């Protein structure tokens, strides 16, 4: 039975936030160019990791908080000094830029009167987990908002959680994962991993003049680019503070490795687990959301471009090295044709991403200042299960669960490792999805039709 508990502000007591600065921030101050891909995804990403108990060597969970704080301030912020910077909207260039001013990252130590077992099933979507992260003050200007916040919450059972808020415009999933791995290594006493960070993003600058060779319906024009300076969000993933007028239901659906294999067998072509899961969810969600067979249904998803462009991006590239790919089809075709049809459409979408396509995307974004087109029933699938978050060991063992904190949007579907903790030994996939209540009921009818 699915069980969660809603955490309240009375359940978590937070100490005053501390600002941590880089011990070796470069001077004079640096200003970094942000690529058009960065510009399109400047929204906060909120992630929480849960850990049980403490091994020998730790006197208390307070020791964990102190160790994380020292690791960040004394070592992590040397190579990652830019995370202590701030975003700025340059009116003259009409662009966001990264200013390395050493304004600092924010650390919060907290305690909870609850035990981990009191939280119910940690793998289920639970927006109230936002009490386990530190959210930047929405009333502050863009230049005042940190790019990285951390909160260590100690539970009465001896377990603890570490919650991070990063900005997607500065780090994509792979780059953020590498930063977390570095922090974990420092906390374990193994120091920084030998790794060169490549911060410069001018290698994926738009061409002059722009050469748009494709229509790029996977993006939509940003109505008011200046809104980024205040909302700090993107339409493809609203901030948890975003208020929805419609009641959304969030559910977790688990697909075992055998279920994924069954779906792949129906694909009638060699495909990845990601391809077949996107195709299956696309067909199922289309049945739930659309009623007109002549309407167009579109699924969006990220494609890593590190090896797809020429020359390839340098090792250690810290910016966003993913673009949005898409597959579109008539609602009627998705409902009537077999799964193999949708799988083929998804695979074509990935194959479409070549060097020239990527350059065309960058040029289109230069002209139109767009964001991923999660509109009119379109939705975005993000594969978190490919990131090795379950390997993170801060000196207390691997997490019993990890996951993002997602609000009530129906535009974003997350794929995580089955269980989202202790690895993915079974090879299964968990799906987080939010829909309006009536649409969720329709979705549930067909989601396990495999």
XYZ file of C-alpha atoms in Angstrom:
450
model
C 0.000 0.000 0.000
C 1.301 3.461 -0.888
C 1.986 5.503 2.235
C 3.501 8.938 2.661
C 3.410 11.503 5.411
C 3.142 15.218 4.868
C 6.032 16.947 6.633
C 5.179 20.313 8.179
C 7.355 23.204 9.263
C 6.820 22.055 12.865
C 8.522 18.748 12.048
C 11.815 20.334 10.965
C 13.789 22.933 12.908
C 16.325 24.828 10.843
C 19.312 26.762 12.123
C 20.280 30.082 10.584
C 21.673 29.679 7.042
C 25.457 30.006 6.724
C 27.198 31.412 3.673
C 30.256 29.448 2.535
C 32.739 31.099 0.205
C 35.589 29.786 -1.892
C 38.992 29.951 -0.175
C 40.677 30.554 -3.520
C 38.290 32.606 -5.591
C 40.068 34.074 -8.646
C 40.667 37.817 -8.744
C 39.769 39.980 -10.521
C 36.181 38.739 -10.718
C 35.296 36.628 -13.737
C 32.182 36.771 -15.896
C 31.346 33.653 -17.882
C 29.300 33.394 -21.028
C 26.295 31.078 -20.706
C 25.319 29.155 -23.816
C 21.877 29.293 -25.373
C 21.263 25.799 -24.017
C 22.077 27.067 -20.518
C 19.739 30.016 -21.009
C 16.840 27.722 -21.890
C 16.988 25.695 -18.655
C 17.733 28.176 -15.863
C 15.528 26.623 -13.210
C 16.243 25.137 -9.775
C 16.785 21.383 -9.429
C 16.002 20.031 -5.970
C 17.382 16.665 -4.872
C 17.335 14.870 -1.529
C 19.337 11.846 -0.341
C 18.350 9.754 2.695
C 20.815 7.774 4.832
C 20.225 5.345 7.695
C 22.187 5.324 10.932
C 25.847 6.129 11.483
C 28.904 3.869 11.185
C 31.869 3.904 13.530
C 33.853 7.125 13.425
C 30.852 9.433 13.635
C 29.950 10.655 17.087
C 26.580 12.023 16.029
C 24.615 13.214 13.061
C 25.866 16.684 13.974
C 29.297 15.411 12.956
C 27.845 14.665 9.513
C 26.612 18.231 9.106
C 29.960 19.664 10.171
C 31.843 17.330 7.856
C 29.723 18.313 4.851
C 30.070 22.007 5.663
C 33.866 21.832 6.049
C 34.240 19.742 2.906
C 32.390 22.349 0.885
C 34.082 25.432 2.311
C 37.619 24.077 2.505
C 37.945 21.942 -0.615
C 34.931 21.646 -2.943
C 34.701 25.371 -3.620
C 38.284 25.506 -4.870
C 37.587 23.851 -8.256
C 33.885 24.677 -8.075
C 34.443 28.343 -7.153
C 31.941 29.376 -9.830
C 29.137 27.753 -7.812
C 29.702 30.517 -5.250
C 28.876 33.062 -7.959
C 25.581 34.519 -9.088
C 23.503 34.832 -12.217
C 23.029 38.251 -13.734
C 20.779 39.414 -16.540
C 22.829 41.629 -18.822
C 20.424 44.141 -20.359
C 22.918 45.175 -23.048
C 23.407 41.646 -24.390
C 19.875 40.463 -23.477
C 21.420 37.382 -21.879
C 21.996 35.715 -18.557
C 25.635 35.510 -17.497
C 27.546 33.878 -14.651
C 29.433 36.275 -12.395
C 32.114 34.647 -10.234
C 31.918 37.115 -7.351
C 32.328 34.629 -4.478
C 28.977 35.641 -2.999
C 28.864 32.116 -1.594
C 26.794 28.968 -1.397
C 24.325 28.489 1.457
C 24.457 25.726 4.073
C 21.733 24.915 6.611
C 21.837 22.466 9.499
C 18.451 21.138 10.641
C 16.885 18.602 12.982
C 13.613 16.718 12.742
C 11.424 15.313 15.484
C 10.534 12.497 13.077
C 12.291 9.219 12.346
C 12.917 8.084 8.774
C 10.295 5.351 9.174
C 7.731 8.042 9.988
C 8.054 9.416 6.438
C 6.375 6.385 4.891
C 7.561 5.086 1.527
C 10.475 7.355 0.602
C 10.254 6.373 -3.062
C 6.816 7.934 -3.524
C 6.525 11.512 -4.796
C 6.241 13.760 -1.758
C 6.274 17.538 -2.367
C 6.448 18.138 1.399
C 10.078 16.983 1.231
C 10.753 20.608 0.329
C 11.189 21.076 4.095
C 14.411 19.046 3.684
C 16.023 21.539 1.315
C 16.847 25.223 1.567
C 15.038 27.228 -1.066
C 16.425 30.605 -2.104
C 14.248 33.504 -1.002
C 11.922 34.196 -3.932
C 11.688 37.854 -2.932
C 15.370 38.372 -3.584
C 16.772 39.600 -6.873
C 18.559 37.242 -9.233
C 21.957 38.606 -8.171
C 21.159 37.714 -4.551
C 20.114 34.100 -5.147
C 22.695 31.380 -4.532
C 23.403 28.813 -7.240
C 23.875 26.043 -4.693
C 22.237 25.419 -1.325
C 22.654 22.418 0.974
C 20.694 21.260 3.992
C 21.644 18.405 6.308
C 18.613 17.270 8.327
C 19.200 14.964 11.293
C 16.318 12.629 12.258
C 15.645 11.331 15.764
C 16.391 7.749 14.670
C 20.016 8.568 13.827
C 19.375 8.781 10.112
C 19.788 11.948 8.118
C 19.124 13.529 4.744
C 21.160 15.845 2.540
C 19.157 18.143 0.305
C 20.654 20.107 -2.572
C 19.295 22.892 -4.743
C 21.381 23.547 -7.854
C 20.678 25.658 -10.902
C 20.276 23.715 -14.139
C 21.612 26.665 -16.096
C 25.033 26.120 -14.500
C 25.194 22.309 -14.284
C 23.386 19.638 -16.253
C 22.623 16.298 -14.600
C 25.965 14.706 -15.441
C 27.968 17.719 -14.234
C 25.926 17.945 -11.023
C 26.445 14.228 -10.400
C 30.214 14.672 -10.762
C 30.150 17.556 -8.268
C 28.194 15.481 -5.740
C 30.647 12.602 -6.202
C 33.524 14.971 -5.498
C 31.836 16.230 -2.331
C 31.178 12.660 -1.183
C 34.821 11.736 -1.816
C 36.002 14.678 0.306
C 33.596 13.722 3.113
C 34.990 10.178 3.074
C 38.490 11.565 3.531
C 39.608 10.652 0.015
C 39.898 14.234 -1.218
C 39.062 15.720 -4.593
C 38.995 13.351 -7.512
C 41.628 14.207 -10.139
C 39.429 15.952 -12.632
C 39.799 19.061 -14.783
C 36.701 21.250 -14.956
C 36.030 23.002 -18.239
C 33.899 26.036 -17.440
C 34.145 27.889 -20.770
C 30.950 27.447 -22.844
C 31.969 29.507 -25.886
C 32.655 26.255 -27.762
C 28.886 25.965 -28.266
C 28.248 29.589 -29.111
C 25.750 30.481 -31.851
C 27.087 31.059 -35.340
C 27.236 34.562 -36.769
C 25.007 34.920 -38.644
C 22.727 32.165 -37.305
C 21.950 29.296 -39.698
C 18.652 27.684 -38.713
C 18.156 24.599 -40.871
C 15.312 22.847 -39.005
C 11.920 24.000 -37.647
C 12.669 23.053 -33.992
C 9.135 22.619 -32.796
C 10.620 21.099 -29.632
C 11.153 24.657 -28.380
C 8.754 27.531 -27.955
C 9.530 31.237 -27.918
C 9.990 32.765 -24.503
C 7.180 35.284 -24.109
C 9.045 37.518 -21.689
C 12.739 36.778 -21.275
C 12.992 39.341 -18.486
C 10.779 37.091 -16.344
C 13.861 34.947 -15.808
C 15.285 37.728 -13.697
C 12.488 37.349 -11.188
C 10.912 33.905 -11.458
C 14.148 31.954 -11.913
C 12.087 29.158 -13.435
C 11.380 27.594 -16.786
C 8.030 26.397 -18.125
C 9.396 22.854 -18.363
C 9.804 22.590 -14.582
C 8.080 25.183 -12.409
C 9.431 26.057 -9.005
C 7.694 24.220 -6.128
C 6.305 27.577 -5.062
C 4.356 27.799 -8.321
C 0.651 27.812 -7.541
C -1.570 25.534 -9.606
C -5.280 26.112 -9.914
C -5.911 22.497 -10.877
C -5.574 19.578 -8.482
C -2.849 17.195 -9.587
C -2.314 13.648 -8.431
C 1.215 12.289 -8.332
C 1.870 8.560 -8.652
C 4.780 6.141 -8.799
C 4.679 3.247 -11.268
C 7.329 0.560 -11.104
C 8.433 -1.554 -14.049
C 10.536 -4.601 -13.207
C 13.415 -5.628 -15.447
C 11.200 -8.396 -16.851
C 8.472 -5.907 -17.702
C 11.002 -3.688 -19.475
C 12.282 -6.736 -21.382
C 8.729 -7.620 -22.418
C 8.241 -4.120 -23.783
C 11.551 -4.308 -25.659
C 10.505 -7.602 -27.214
C 7.399 -5.865 -28.555
C 9.492 -3.091 -30.077
C 10.436 -5.395 -32.977
C 13.797 -3.659 -33.246
C 16.883 -3.355 -31.112
C 16.297 -0.420 -28.783
C 17.358 0.834 -25.388
C 15.321 0.618 -22.193
C 14.982 4.391 -22.397
C 13.584 4.260 -25.954
C 10.924 1.728 -25.093
C 9.926 3.354 -21.796
C 9.522 6.763 -23.445
C 7.462 5.197 -26.234
C 5.253 3.252 -23.820
C 4.636 6.244 -21.555
C 3.983 8.472 -24.564
C 1.267 6.137 -25.875
C -0.299 5.638 -22.431
C -0.293 9.301 -21.511
C -1.690 10.265 -24.922
C -4.712 8.044 -24.278
C -5.264 9.771 -20.958
C -4.759 13.381 -22.046
C -6.096 13.663 -25.613
C -9.561 12.973 -26.989
C -9.312 14.083 -30.640
C -7.586 11.424 -32.815
C -6.434 14.131 -35.235
C -4.559 16.123 -32.595
C -0.773 15.924 -32.438
C 0.852 14.450 -29.355
C 4.512 15.215 -28.642
C 7.028 13.771 -26.205
C 10.228 15.658 -25.372
C 13.409 14.252 -23.878
C 17.060 15.172 -23.409
C 19.882 13.949 -25.658
C 23.499 14.283 -24.544
C 25.503 16.100 -27.208
C 28.999 15.606 -25.753
C 29.974 13.099 -28.411
C 27.523 14.186 -31.109
C 29.100 17.500 -32.028
C 32.359 18.078 -33.841
C 34.780 18.583 -32.258
C 33.417 16.742 -29.186
C 33.007 18.750 -26.010
C 36.105 18.629 -23.780
C 36.247 16.271 -20.816
C 35.051 17.954 -17.653
C 32.647 20.272 -19.484
C 30.421 21.705 -16.743
C 27.714 23.441 -18.761
C 24.563 22.006 -20.274
C 25.527 19.404 -22.825
C 21.994 18.257 -23.568
C 19.397 19.479 -26.013
C 15.716 18.661 -26.271
C 14.715 16.027 -28.812
C 11.117 15.288 -29.706
C 8.814 12.789 -31.344
C 5.363 13.770 -32.648
C 2.490 11.747 -34.031
C -1.267 11.867 -34.443
C -3.184 10.737 -31.396
C -5.062 8.208 -33.489
C -1.845 6.651 -34.804
C -0.402 6.271 -31.318
C -3.596 4.607 -30.106
C -4.150 2.289 -33.072
C -0.631 1.364 -34.151
C 1.571 -1.035 -32.148
C 4.248 -0.046 -29.656
C 6.882 -0.553 -32.346
C 5.550 2.535 -34.171
C 6.160 4.785 -31.153
C 9.555 3.215 -30.490
C 10.616 3.929 -34.064
C 9.517 7.561 -33.711
C 11.535 7.965 -30.499
C 14.634 6.365 -32.062
C 14.329 8.625 -35.099
C 14.191 11.631 -32.789
C 17.497 10.603 -31.188
C 19.129 9.875 -34.555
C 18.060 13.323 -35.752
C 20.471 14.899 -33.263
C 23.621 15.374 -35.336
C 26.280 18.067 -35.176
C 24.394 20.187 -37.712
C 21.116 19.724 -35.847
C 22.707 20.797 -32.555
C 24.199 23.901 -34.200
C 20.790 24.699 -35.680
C 19.177 24.392 -32.217
C 21.746 26.776 -30.742
C 21.154 29.265 -33.554
C 17.357 28.998 -33.194
C 17.669 29.737 -29.484
C 19.903 32.709 -30.296
C 17.149 34.229 -32.418
C 14.024 33.222 -30.495
C 15.173 32.931 -26.848
C 13.113 29.762 -26.483
C 12.451 27.116 -23.871
C 11.353 23.442 -24.201
C 7.808 23.331 -25.596
C 5.896 21.631 -22.775
C 2.601 23.087 -23.962
C -0.744 21.812 -25.254
C -0.395 18.386 -23.714
C 3.293 17.929 -24.552
C 5.478 16.532 -21.787
C 9.166 16.037 -20.975
C 10.757 12.744 -19.908
C 13.936 12.947 -17.833
C 16.059 9.844 -17.150
C 17.484 10.252 -13.659
C 18.176 6.537 -13.428
C 21.213 6.987 -15.684
C 22.907 9.191 -13.068
C 24.911 7.253 -10.415
C 23.338 9.054 -7.464
C 22.799 5.767 -5.611
C 26.598 5.398 -5.369
C 27.039 8.546 -3.299
C 28.709 7.711 0.005
C 29.443 10.671 2.277
C 31.214 8.381 4.735
C 28.032 6.828 6.115
C 27.220 4.303 3.420
C 25.124 4.603 0.292
C 21.695 6.266 0.364
C 18.618 4.196 1.146
C 16.770 6.486 -1.228
C 17.405 9.482 -3.439
C 15.201 11.508 -5.689
C 14.090 14.903 -6.872
C 11.423 16.991 -5.178
C 8.692 17.602 -7.705
C 5.725 19.929 -7.517
C 2.283 19.410 -9.002
C 3.077 19.708 -12.690
C 1.926 17.248 -15.330
C 4.544 18.372 -17.848
C 7.499 16.510 -16.403
C 7.883 12.719 -16.080
C 10.849 11.273 -14.217
C 12.462 7.882 -14.703
C 14.446 6.641 -11.716
C 16.166 3.416 -10.800
C 13.687 1.009 -9.255
C 13.683 1.820 -5.562
C 16.028 4.809 -6.098
C 18.414 3.490 -3.497
C 20.995 0.777 -2.896
C 21.718 0.698 -6.615
C 19.593 -0.692 -9.388
C 20.557 -4.332 -9.133
C 17.268 -5.520 -10.532
C 17.430 -3.252 -13.559
C 13.876 -2.022 -13.054
C 12.624 1.517 -13.653
C 10.365 3.673 -11.496
C 8.196 6.325 -13.138
C 7.069 9.508 -11.399
C 4.164 11.204 -13.100
C 1.602 13.845 -12.178
C -1.774 14.322 -13.860
C -5.167 15.789 -13.119
C -7.258 13.282 -11.202
C -9.515 12.236 -14.081
C -6.591 11.879 -16.469
C -4.613 9.883 -13.917
C -7.489 7.402 -13.658
C -7.370 6.916 -17.451
C -3.580 6.609 -17.368
C -3.732 3.906 -14.709
C -6.042 1.784 -16.845
C -3.403 1.267 -19.527
C -0.005 1.919 -17.924
C 0.626 -1.774 -17.268
C -0.747 -2.971 -20.611
C 2.422 -4.671 -21.743
